[in-house]
Tab-separated table of C-alpha atoms and ligand atoms in Angstrom:
chain	number	residue	atom	x	y	z
A	1	MET	CA	48.770	-15.395	15.875
A	2	THR	CA	47.685	-17.634	13.444
A	3	VAL	CA	46.114	-14.712	11.239
A	4	VAL	CA	45.125	-17.740	8.405
A	5	SER	CA	43.180	-20.408	9.263
A	6	ARG	CA	40.761	-22.738	8.646
A	7	HIS	CA	39.329	-23.247	11.095
A	8	PRO	CA	36.376	-21.341	13.299
A	9	VAL	CA	38.288	-17.987	14.802
A	10	GLN	CA	39.492	-18.514	18.434
A	11	ARG	CA	36.534	-16.897	19.716
A	12	LEU	CA	34.142	-18.798	17.868
A	13	GLN	CA	35.713	-22.612	18.325
A	14	PRO	CA	33.534	-23.599	21.116
A	15	PHE	CA	29.818	-23.411	19.080
A	16	THR	CA	31.441	-25.469	16.188
A	17	GLU	CA	27.847	-27.541	15.686
A	18	THR	CA	24.563	-27.100	17.783
A	19	ILE	CA	23.310	-29.622	20.040
A	20	PHE	CA	20.718	-29.390	18.358
A	21	ALA	CA	21.133	-30.164	15.000
A	22	GLU	CA	24.466	-33.021	16.463
A	23	MET	CA	21.436	-34.674	18.795
A	24	SER	CA	18.866	-34.486	15.306
A	25	ARG	CA	21.271	-35.866	12.951
A	26	LEU	CA	21.357	-38.716	15.687
A	27	ALA	CA	17.985	-39.267	16.159
A	28	THR	CA	17.726	-39.254	11.871
A	29	GLU	CA	20.660	-42.005	11.894
A	30	HIS	CA	18.745	-44.095	14.422
A	31	GLY	CA	15.881	-43.930	13.561
A	32	ALA	CA	15.457	-42.365	17.242
A	33	ILE	CA	12.113	-39.865	18.192
A	34	ASN	CA	13.139	-36.165	18.073
A	35	LEU	CA	12.466	-35.182	21.598
A	36	GLY	CA	15.683	-33.299	21.179
A	37	GLN	CA	15.481	-30.233	19.617
A	38	GLY	CA	12.232	-28.083	20.527
A	39	PHE	CA	10.337	-28.494	17.496
A	40	PRO	CA	6.679	-29.367	17.142
A	41	ASP	CA	4.999	-31.914	14.533
A	42	SER	CA	1.995	-30.370	13.960
A	43	ASP	CA	1.499	-27.694	11.537
A	44	GLY	CA	0.161	-23.669	12.893
A	45	PRO	CA	-3.093	-22.355	11.755
A	46	ALA	CA	-4.699	-22.678	9.042
A	47	SER	CA	-5.215	-19.229	7.818
A	48	MET	CA	-1.893	-18.550	8.219
A	49	LEU	CA	-0.651	-20.813	6.900
A	50	ALA	CA	-3.642	-19.704	4.407
A	51	ALA	CA	-2.071	-16.437	4.385
A	52	ALA	CA	1.162	-17.042	3.803
A	53	GLN	CA	0.514	-19.326	0.294
A	54	GLN	CA	-1.787	-15.925	-0.818
A	55	ALA	CA	1.187	-13.787	-0.496
A	56	ILE	CA	3.300	-15.808	-2.718
A	57	ALA	CA	0.597	-16.317	-4.943
A	58	ASP	CA	0.105	-11.768	-4.844
A	59	GLY	CA	3.725	-11.267	-4.570
A	60	HIS	CA	5.124	-10.668	-2.011
A	61	ASN	CA	8.523	-12.507	-3.285
A	62	GLN	CA	11.114	-9.437	-3.347
A	63	TYR	CA	12.987	-7.839	-0.383
A	64	PRO	CA	10.309	-6.881	2.580
A	65	PRO	CA	11.792	-3.315	3.920
A	66	GLY	CA	14.755	-3.477	6.545
A	67	PRO	CA	12.729	-3.110	9.457
A	68	GLY	CA	10.440	-4.949	8.673
A	69	VAL	CA	6.670	-5.257	6.218
A	70	PRO	CA	4.197	-2.805	8.230
A	71	GLU	CA	1.725	-4.498	8.980
A	72	LEU	CA	3.273	-7.223	11.270
A	73	ARG	CA	5.071	-4.018	12.904
A	74	GLN	CA	1.586	-2.795	13.835
A	75	ALA	CA	0.417	-6.138	14.456
A	76	VAL	CA	3.167	-7.022	16.834
A	77	ALA	CA	2.855	-3.290	18.467
A	78	ARG	CA	-1.077	-4.161	18.959
A	79	HIS	CA	-0.571	-7.975	20.496
A	80	GLN	CA	1.843	-6.269	23.174
A	81	SER	CA	-0.871	-3.510	23.828
A	82	THR	CA	-3.245	-5.594	23.848
A	83	GLU	CA	-1.763	-8.577	26.060
A	84	TYR	CA	0.284	-6.570	28.445
A	85	GLY	CA	-0.285	-3.122	28.233
A	86	LEU	CA	2.891	-2.336	26.320
A	87	ASP	CA	2.659	0.459	23.920
A	88	TYR	CA	5.541	0.701	21.468
A	89	ASP	CA	5.264	2.799	18.776
A	90	PRO	CA	5.276	0.056	14.978
A	91	ASP	CA	7.830	2.199	12.643
A	92	ARG	CA	11.127	3.202	15.236
A	93	GLU	CA	10.330	0.587	18.000
A	94	VAL	CA	9.807	-1.986	16.567
A	95	LEU	CA	12.063	-4.691	14.256
A	96	ILE	CA	11.381	-7.674	12.508
A	97	THR	CA	14.153	-10.795	12.703
A	98	VAL	CA	15.303	-13.517	11.195
A	99	GLY	CA	13.603	-14.910	13.578
A	100	ALA	CA	14.089	-14.465	17.842
A	101	THR	CA	17.950	-16.180	17.302
A	102	GLU	CA	18.666	-12.946	15.153
A	103	GLY	CA	17.462	-10.527	17.663
A	104	ILE	CA	19.621	-11.818	20.201
A	105	ALA	CA	22.634	-11.710	18.061
A	106	GLY	CA	21.935	-8.434	16.716
A	107	THR	CA	21.009	-6.705	19.725
A	108	ILE	CA	24.085	-7.927	21.368
A	109	VAL	CA	26.308	-6.998	18.630
A	110	GLY	CA	24.590	-3.509	17.729
A	111	LEU	CA	24.604	-2.794	21.910
A	112	VAL	CA	27.881	-4.465	23.511
A	113	GLU	CA	31.298	-3.424	23.233
A	114	PRO	CA	34.113	-5.720	23.026
A	115	GLY	CA	35.427	-6.655	26.469
A	116	ALA	CA	32.488	-5.474	28.560
A	117	GLU	CA	30.337	-7.641	30.226
A	118	VAL	CA	26.950	-9.723	29.643
A	119	ILE	CA	25.010	-11.614	32.370
A	120	LEU	CA	23.296	-15.540	31.513
A	121	ILE	CA	21.734	-16.914	33.307
A	122	GLU	CA	22.707	-20.675	33.694
A	123	PRO	CA	22.369	-22.698	31.839
A	124	TYR	CA	21.498	-20.755	28.740
A	125	TYR	CA	20.492	-21.015	25.473
A	126	ASP	CA	23.703	-21.640	23.293
A	127	ALA	CA	22.806	-18.618	20.957
A	128	TYR	CA	23.470	-16.449	24.101
A	129	ALA	CA	26.589	-17.066	24.235
A	130	ALA	CA	27.752	-17.174	20.576
A	131	ALA	CA	25.953	-14.066	20.545
A	132	VAL	CA	28.391	-12.648	22.807
A	133	ALA	CA	31.888	-14.533	21.678
A	134	MET	CA	31.041	-12.530	18.173
A	135	ALA	CA	30.278	-9.812	19.902
A	136	GLY	CA	33.556	-10.482	21.246
A	137	ALA	CA	32.282	-9.393	24.963
A	138	VAL	CA	32.273	-11.212	27.849
A	139	ARG	CA	30.035	-13.357	29.260
A	140	ARG	CA	29.483	-13.874	33.099
A	141	VAL	CA	27.185	-16.413	34.122
A	142	VAL	CA	24.627	-16.715	37.138
A	143	PRO	CA	22.821	-19.751	37.993
A	144	LEU	CA	19.608	-20.913	38.557
A	145	VAL	CA	19.744	-23.447	41.621
A	146	PRO	CA	17.401	-26.431	42.758
A	147	ASP	CA	14.217	-25.049	44.203
A	148	GLY	CA	11.825	-27.983	45.264
A	149	ASP	CA	11.246	-30.000	42.315
A	150	GLY	CA	11.849	-26.987	40.758
A	151	PHE	CA	15.048	-23.920	39.758
A	152	ALA	CA	14.970	-20.564	41.553
A	153	LEU	CA	17.264	-17.561	40.586
A	154	ASP	CA	20.342	-17.400	43.191
A	155	ARG	CA	19.519	-14.513	43.452
A	156	ASP	CA	23.435	-13.652	45.486
A	157	ALA	CA	24.798	-14.608	42.401
A	158	LEU	CA	23.024	-12.386	40.461
A	159	THR	CA	23.373	-9.635	42.865
A	160	ALA	CA	27.224	-9.895	42.931
A	161	ALA	CA	27.042	-10.747	39.147
A	162	PHE	CA	26.157	-6.519	38.105
A	163	GLY	CA	29.556	-4.508	38.336
A	164	PRO	CA	31.047	-1.606	36.572
A	165	ARG	CA	31.544	-3.699	32.729
A	166	THR	CA	28.511	-4.796	32.780
A	167	ALA	CA	26.653	-3.974	29.725
A	168	ALA	CA	23.574	-6.129	28.668
A	169	ILE	CA	21.518	-8.986	31.693
A	170	ILE	CA	19.447	-11.836	29.045
A	171	ILE	CA	16.599	-13.032	30.524
A	172	ASN	CA	14.591	-15.639	29.190
A	173	SER	CA	11.155	-16.621	31.003
A	174	PRO	CA	9.671	-19.034	30.333
A	175	HIS	CA	13.045	-20.661	30.234
A	176	ASN	CA	14.881	-22.804	27.807
A	177	PRO	CA	15.690	-25.732	28.755
A	178	THR	CA	14.200	-25.970	33.020
A	179	GLY	CA	11.048	-24.967	31.857
A	180	THR	CA	11.639	-22.870	35.021
A	181	VAL	CA	9.400	-18.976	34.973
A	182	LEU	CA	11.186	-16.393	36.538
A	183	SER	CA	8.643	-14.966	40.033
A	184	ASP	CA	8.338	-11.639	39.971
A	185	ASP	CA	9.949	-10.897	42.857
A	186	ASP	CA	12.940	-12.396	40.822
A	187	LEU	CA	11.762	-9.550	37.939
A	188	THR	CA	12.183	-6.783	40.888
A	189	LEU	CA	15.902	-7.933	41.729
A	190	ILE	CA	16.377	-7.952	38.009
A	191	ALA	CA	14.800	-4.242	37.449
A	192	GLN	CA	16.141	-3.210	40.134
A	193	LEU	CA	20.006	-4.191	39.545
A	194	CYS	CA	19.457	-3.081	35.742
A	195	GLN	CA	18.620	0.323	36.991
A	196	GLU	CA	20.878	0.667	39.420
A	197	HIS	CA	23.943	-0.363	36.760
A	198	ASP	CA	22.384	1.160	34.341
A	199	VAL	CA	22.398	-2.151	32.286
A	200	ILE	CA	20.379	-2.978	29.125
A	201	ALA	CA	18.639	-5.989	29.583
A	202	VAL	CA	17.874	-8.110	27.012
A	203	ALA	CA	14.283	-10.431	27.521
A	204	ASP	CA	13.838	-13.342	25.506
A	205	GLU	CA	10.250	-13.864	25.808
A	206	VAL	CA	9.869	-16.810	22.702
A	207	TYR	CA	7.773	-19.138	25.076
A	208	GLU	CA	5.248	-16.207	26.681
A	209	HIS	CA	2.239	-17.949	25.475
A	210	LEU	CA	3.960	-21.326	26.600
A	211	ILE	CA	2.558	-21.309	30.140
A	212	PHE	CA	1.300	-23.968	32.480
A	213	ASP	CA	-0.727	-23.686	35.436
A	214	GLY	CA	-2.444	-20.997	35.507
A	215	ARG	CA	0.058	-18.619	35.196
A	216	LYS	CA	-0.110	-15.330	33.442
A	217	HIS	CA	3.580	-13.886	31.880
A	218	HIS	CA	5.224	-11.049	32.895
A	219	PRO	CA	7.677	-8.677	30.983
A	220	LEU	CA	10.348	-7.515	32.378
A	221	ALA	CA	9.352	-4.506	30.128
A	222	THR	CA	6.401	-3.906	32.558
A	223	TRP	CA	7.997	-3.489	35.432
A	224	PRO	CA	8.557	0.440	36.835
A	225	GLY	CA	11.575	2.188	34.634
A	226	MET	CA	11.611	-0.848	32.914
A	227	ARG	CA	10.361	-0.557	29.056
A	228	GLU	CA	13.202	2.337	28.790
A	229	ARG	CA	16.314	0.103	29.256
A	230	THR	CA	15.127	-3.347	27.657
A	231	ILE	CA	14.697	-5.112	24.326
A	232	ARG	CA	11.537	-7.362	24.644
A	233	ILE	CA	12.678	-11.010	21.946
A	234	SER	CA	9.850	-12.811	20.615
A	235	SER	CA	8.910	-15.162	17.500
A	236	ALA	CA	6.035	-16.973	15.182
A	237	ALA	CA	8.439	-19.925	15.534
A	238	LYS	CA	7.040	-21.331	19.127
A	239	THR	CA	3.752	-19.467	19.237
A	240	PHE	CA	2.587	-20.332	15.784
A	241	ASN	CA	4.430	-23.971	15.189
A	242	VAL	CA	6.721	-22.163	12.634
A	243	THR	CA	10.023	-23.265	13.370
A	244	GLY	CA	11.195	-23.234	9.869
A	245	TRP	CA	9.582	-19.273	8.987
A	246	LYS	CA	12.052	-18.066	11.204
A	247	VAL	CA	9.837	-14.401	11.608
A	248	GLY	CA	10.817	-13.239	14.721
A	249	TRP	CA	10.757	-9.821	15.943
A	250	LEU	CA	12.240	-7.412	19.060
A	251	SER	CA	10.465	-4.200	20.616
A	252	GLY	CA	12.153	-1.984	22.915
A	253	PRO	CA	12.625	2.249	22.752
A	254	ALA	CA	13.837	3.455	19.777
A	255	ASP	CA	16.939	4.367	20.460
A	256	LEU	CA	17.638	0.507	21.400
A	257	VAL	CA	15.554	-0.819	18.563
A	258	GLY	CA	18.294	1.312	16.261
A	259	ALA	CA	21.085	-0.122	17.180
A	260	ALA	CA	19.968	-3.779	17.102
A	261	ARG	CA	18.929	-2.985	13.581
A	262	THR	CA	22.208	-1.357	12.492
A	263	ALA	CA	23.656	-5.153	13.129
A	264	LYS	CA	20.862	-6.809	12.070
A	265	GLN	CA	20.813	-4.998	8.664
A	266	PHE	CA	24.153	-6.495	7.718
A	267	MET	CA	23.434	-10.025	9.179
A	268	SER	CA	20.148	-10.551	7.088
A	269	TYR	CA	19.265	-7.292	5.880
A	270	VAL	CA	15.823	-8.802	5.762
A	271	GLY	CA	14.100	-12.520	5.752
A	272	SER	CA	10.626	-14.461	5.443
A	273	GLY	CA	9.131	-11.358	3.152
A	274	PRO	CA	5.983	-13.401	1.706
A	275	PHE	CA	5.604	-15.088	6.173
A	276	GLN	CA	5.319	-11.598	7.620
A	277	PRO	CA	1.672	-10.771	6.737
A	278	ALA	CA	1.297	-14.389	7.253
A	279	VAL	CA	2.295	-13.905	11.031
A	280	ALA	CA	0.975	-10.175	11.039
A	281	HIS	CA	-2.685	-12.336	10.593
A	282	ALA	CA	-1.940	-15.024	13.336
A	283	LEU	CA	-1.142	-12.534	15.957
A	284	ASP	CA	-4.432	-10.761	15.486
A	285	HIS	CA	-7.065	-13.580	14.552
A	286	GLU	CA	-5.824	-16.622	15.942
A	287	MET	CA	-4.294	-16.187	19.977
A	288	ASP	CA	-7.138	-17.917	20.381
A	289	TRP	CA	-5.823	-20.990	18.537
A	290	VAL	CA	-2.406	-21.224	20.500
A	291	ALA	CA	-4.363	-20.963	23.325
A	292	GLU	CA	-6.010	-24.310	22.688
A	293	SER	CA	-1.981	-25.398	21.923
A	294	ALA	CA	-0.144	-23.850	25.183
A	295	ALA	CA	-3.438	-25.744	26.504
A	296	ALA	CA	-2.514	-29.178	24.587
A	297	LEU	CA	1.231	-28.212	25.559
A	298	GLU	CA	0.297	-28.333	29.266
A	299	ARG	CA	-1.242	-31.670	29.212
A	300	LYS	CA	1.569	-33.129	26.869
A	301	ARG	CA	4.089	-31.917	29.702
A	302	THR	CA	2.376	-33.391	32.299
A	303	LEU	CA	1.646	-37.183	30.080
A	304	VAL	CA	6.026	-36.928	29.449
A	305	SER	CA	6.521	-35.784	33.025
A	306	ASP	CA	4.588	-39.161	34.416
A	307	ALA	CA	6.096	-40.850	31.920
A	308	LEU	CA	9.722	-40.401	32.808
A	309	ARG	CA	9.091	-40.915	36.618
A	310	GLU	CA	7.915	-44.203	35.694
A	311	ALA	CA	10.491	-44.988	33.507
A	312	GLY	CA	12.428	-44.186	36.896
A	313	PHE	CA	14.327	-40.816	36.052
A	314	GLY	CA	14.124	-37.534	38.309
A	315	VAL	CA	11.428	-35.646	37.191
A	316	HIS	CA	11.908	-31.648	37.291
A	317	ARG	CA	8.957	-29.112	37.526
A	318	SER	CA	8.908	-27.388	34.059
A	319	GLU	CA	5.717	-24.412	34.273
A	320	GLY	CA	6.663	-23.390	30.581
A	321	THR	CA	8.169	-23.466	27.402
A	322	TYR	CA	8.322	-27.441	25.667
A	323	PHE	CA	10.317	-28.533	27.488
A	324	VAL	CA	11.285	-30.466	30.554
A	325	CYS	CA	14.524	-31.366	32.868
A	326	ALA	CA	14.731	-35.082	33.986
A	327	ASP	CA	18.163	-36.958	35.856
A	328	PRO	CA	18.395	-40.313	34.568
A	329	ARG	CA	21.158	-40.796	37.925
A	330	PRO	CA	18.307	-43.535	39.279
A	331	LEU	CA	18.968	-45.543	36.269
A	332	GLY	CA	22.447	-45.557	36.793
A	333	PHE	CA	23.629	-43.269	34.165
A	334	HIS	CA	25.110	-40.136	35.944
A	335	ASP	CA	26.683	-38.257	32.451
A	336	GLY	CA	23.317	-36.609	30.467
A	337	ASP	CA	26.300	-35.799	28.177
A	338	GLU	CA	27.439	-39.618	27.259
A	339	PHE	CA	23.833	-41.036	28.240
A	340	CYS	CA	22.360	-38.569	25.023
A	341	ARG	CA	24.993	-39.867	23.245
A	342	THR	CA	23.831	-43.073	23.006
A	343	LEU	CA	20.457	-42.231	23.736
A	344	PRO	CA	18.788	-43.388	19.942
A	345	GLU	CA	21.000	-46.346	19.332
A	346	ARG	CA	19.873	-47.696	22.608
A	347	ALA	CA	16.387	-47.033	23.022
A	348	GLY	CA	15.631	-45.206	19.873
A	349	VAL	CA	15.315	-41.630	21.438
A	350	ALA	CA	17.015	-38.355	21.458
A	351	ALA	CA	17.323	-35.447	23.910
A	352	VAL	CA	19.800	-33.263	25.122
A	353	PRO	CA	21.786	-32.725	27.704
A	354	VAL	CA	22.028	-29.785	29.890
A	355	SER	CA	25.492	-28.867	29.684
A	356	ALA	CA	25.920	-27.775	26.253
A	357	PHE	CA	23.969	-24.753	28.359
A	358	VAL	CA	26.551	-23.960	30.912
A	359	ASP	CA	29.710	-23.487	31.905
A	360	ASP	CA	29.699	-24.962	35.434
A	361	ALA	CA	29.420	-28.772	33.464
A	362	ALA	CA	30.389	-30.274	37.213
A	363	THR	CA	26.701	-29.085	38.628
A	364	TRP	CA	24.865	-29.784	35.387
A	365	GLN	CA	26.013	-32.921	34.312
A	366	HIS	CA	23.359	-35.458	34.473
A	367	MET	CA	20.955	-33.486	33.451
A	368	VAL	CA	18.853	-34.033	30.299
A	369	ARG	CA	16.042	-32.091	28.616
A	370	PHE	CA	13.435	-34.406	26.725
A	371	ALA	CA	11.095	-31.727	24.154
A	372	PHE	CA	7.355	-32.856	24.599
A	373	ALA	CA	5.413	-30.908	21.505
A	374	LYS	CA	4.642	-33.814	19.984
A	375	ASP	CA	1.708	-35.866	19.188
A	376	ASP	CA	0.270	-38.270	22.041
A	377	LYS	CA	1.007	-41.417	20.085
A	378	VAL	CA	4.444	-40.798	19.793
A	379	ILE	CA	4.884	-38.927	23.499
A	380	VAL	CA	3.277	-42.631	24.312
A	381	GLU	CA	6.085	-44.853	22.373
A	382	ALA	CA	8.615	-42.715	23.651
A	383	ALA	CA	7.710	-43.542	26.679
A	384	ALA	CA	7.220	-47.185	25.794
A	385	ARG	CA	10.944	-47.095	24.686
A	386	LEU	CA	13.115	-45.429	27.723
A	387	ALA	CA	10.511	-47.810	30.179
A	388	ARG	CA	12.534	-50.409	29.249
A	389	LEU	CA	16.066	-48.950	29.935
A	390	ARG	CA	15.813	-49.842	33.516
B	401	PMP	N1	15.241	-18.142	22.210
B	401	PMP	C1	14.584	-19.568	23.199
B	401	PMP	C2	15.053	-19.361	24.310
B	401	PMP	C3	14.684	-20.635	22.129
B	401	PMP	O1	14.228	-21.538	22.563
B	401	PMP	C4	14.583	-20.282	20.887
B	401	PMP	C5	14.267	-21.360	20.188
B	401	PMP	N2	13.006	-21.696	19.204
B	401	PMP	C6	14.898	-19.116	20.238
B	401	PMP	C7	15.576	-18.176	20.986
B	401	PMP	C8	15.311	-19.021	18.474
B	401	PMP	O2	13.807	-18.283	18.145
B	401	PMP	P1	13.842	-18.629	16.362
B	401	PMP	O3	14.015	-19.640	15.818
B	401	PMP	O4	12.784	-17.401	15.886
B	401	PMP	O5	15.221	-18.214	16.046
B	402	LIG	N1	15.127	-23.247	20.223
B	402	LIG	C1	15.276	-25.282	19.156
B	402	LIG	C2	15.997	-25.998	20.797
B	402	LIG	O1	15.932	-25.208	21.817
B	402	LIG	C3	16.325	-25.100	18.540
B	402	LIG	C4	16.421	-24.426	17.770
B	402	LIG	C5	18.092	-24.579	17.116
B	402	LIG	O2	17.476	-25.650	16.395
B	402	LIG	N2	18.673	-23.568	16.779
B	402	LIG	O3	15.899	-26.927	20.736
């Protein structure tokens, strides 16, 4: 065994540069329109931005309390009670984190023993695999499978994945990268399996409000028996267009939240001090803004999906998030990874290969993800550029 090296430790070697950073770098290099990394190109609600400026002016510039400022924890609790009838004690059952990313890492590192298994749904957000690796745990991957023009959970594979070594499952609905919303039947099966096998559920619900076509988000924690074994994770990033603020939170029973906090306090201790009261304000007062933003995104989803279809891509159904997945094979491109690496230069557009989110590269190799949280004019220009690929 090499004791000292200048490389990342073995278990982190697959994670050297995130695909989002890499594709954004290529986009910048080639002056391409960035439909790769998922971030919006417009600001969040003005009153929230003003509240952050005010918080800085008022001197909220030192360490906030470890669990987060009380007004944000209370707003997070109120929000979940109003939206879903889920009641959490803001002092013991809510933890503010440095984005959902730290919520995920803190939960897995704080709750999963080395060698235990964590079930991920493939394609999975890259931070899940990295968190599992940091914990020294083992990921067990269950695929989404094609279902019409969308995707659905492979229920047999899911059932088979649960076993005596399973510590946790991470689910993400609405789902990055596919835009899939898990059905109530899928959630019922997940709830049943978690209880049968005494497994903790980590529900990454950062896109809870970005859901389309009149659907409503149903948190796994609302299923009978699940509040007691679910850590629900969300974030201001995508709800309020502030991906740079890194204000996230998790909610769950006090023992699970306490375990996540044990790890989290040595990751960052705290973060985003002046942004926390601003997000509290937004949760209490700006949900109408969020509804309008989701309606606009739904339109953009349709705009981008139609444009991709017109340009000759196969296009999958996106039911939520910022993302739509497309198949460039009809245009003669069979490798999504290669396609995305050359697209900024070739077409002046950046996208992300879905192969970055999977273990089973062969099945997903062709697929690419486009982000559509962009100004309509930008989308129209990107569409015109992609149309020239033919
Ligand atoms: N989970 C998913 C599914 C995401 O797409 C993202 C990116 N918004 C995150 C977690 C990370 O969220 P944050 O930026 O709040 O850390
Ligand atoms: N969540 C964003 C995406 O999926 C990216 C976040 C990041 O760059 N780490 O595009």
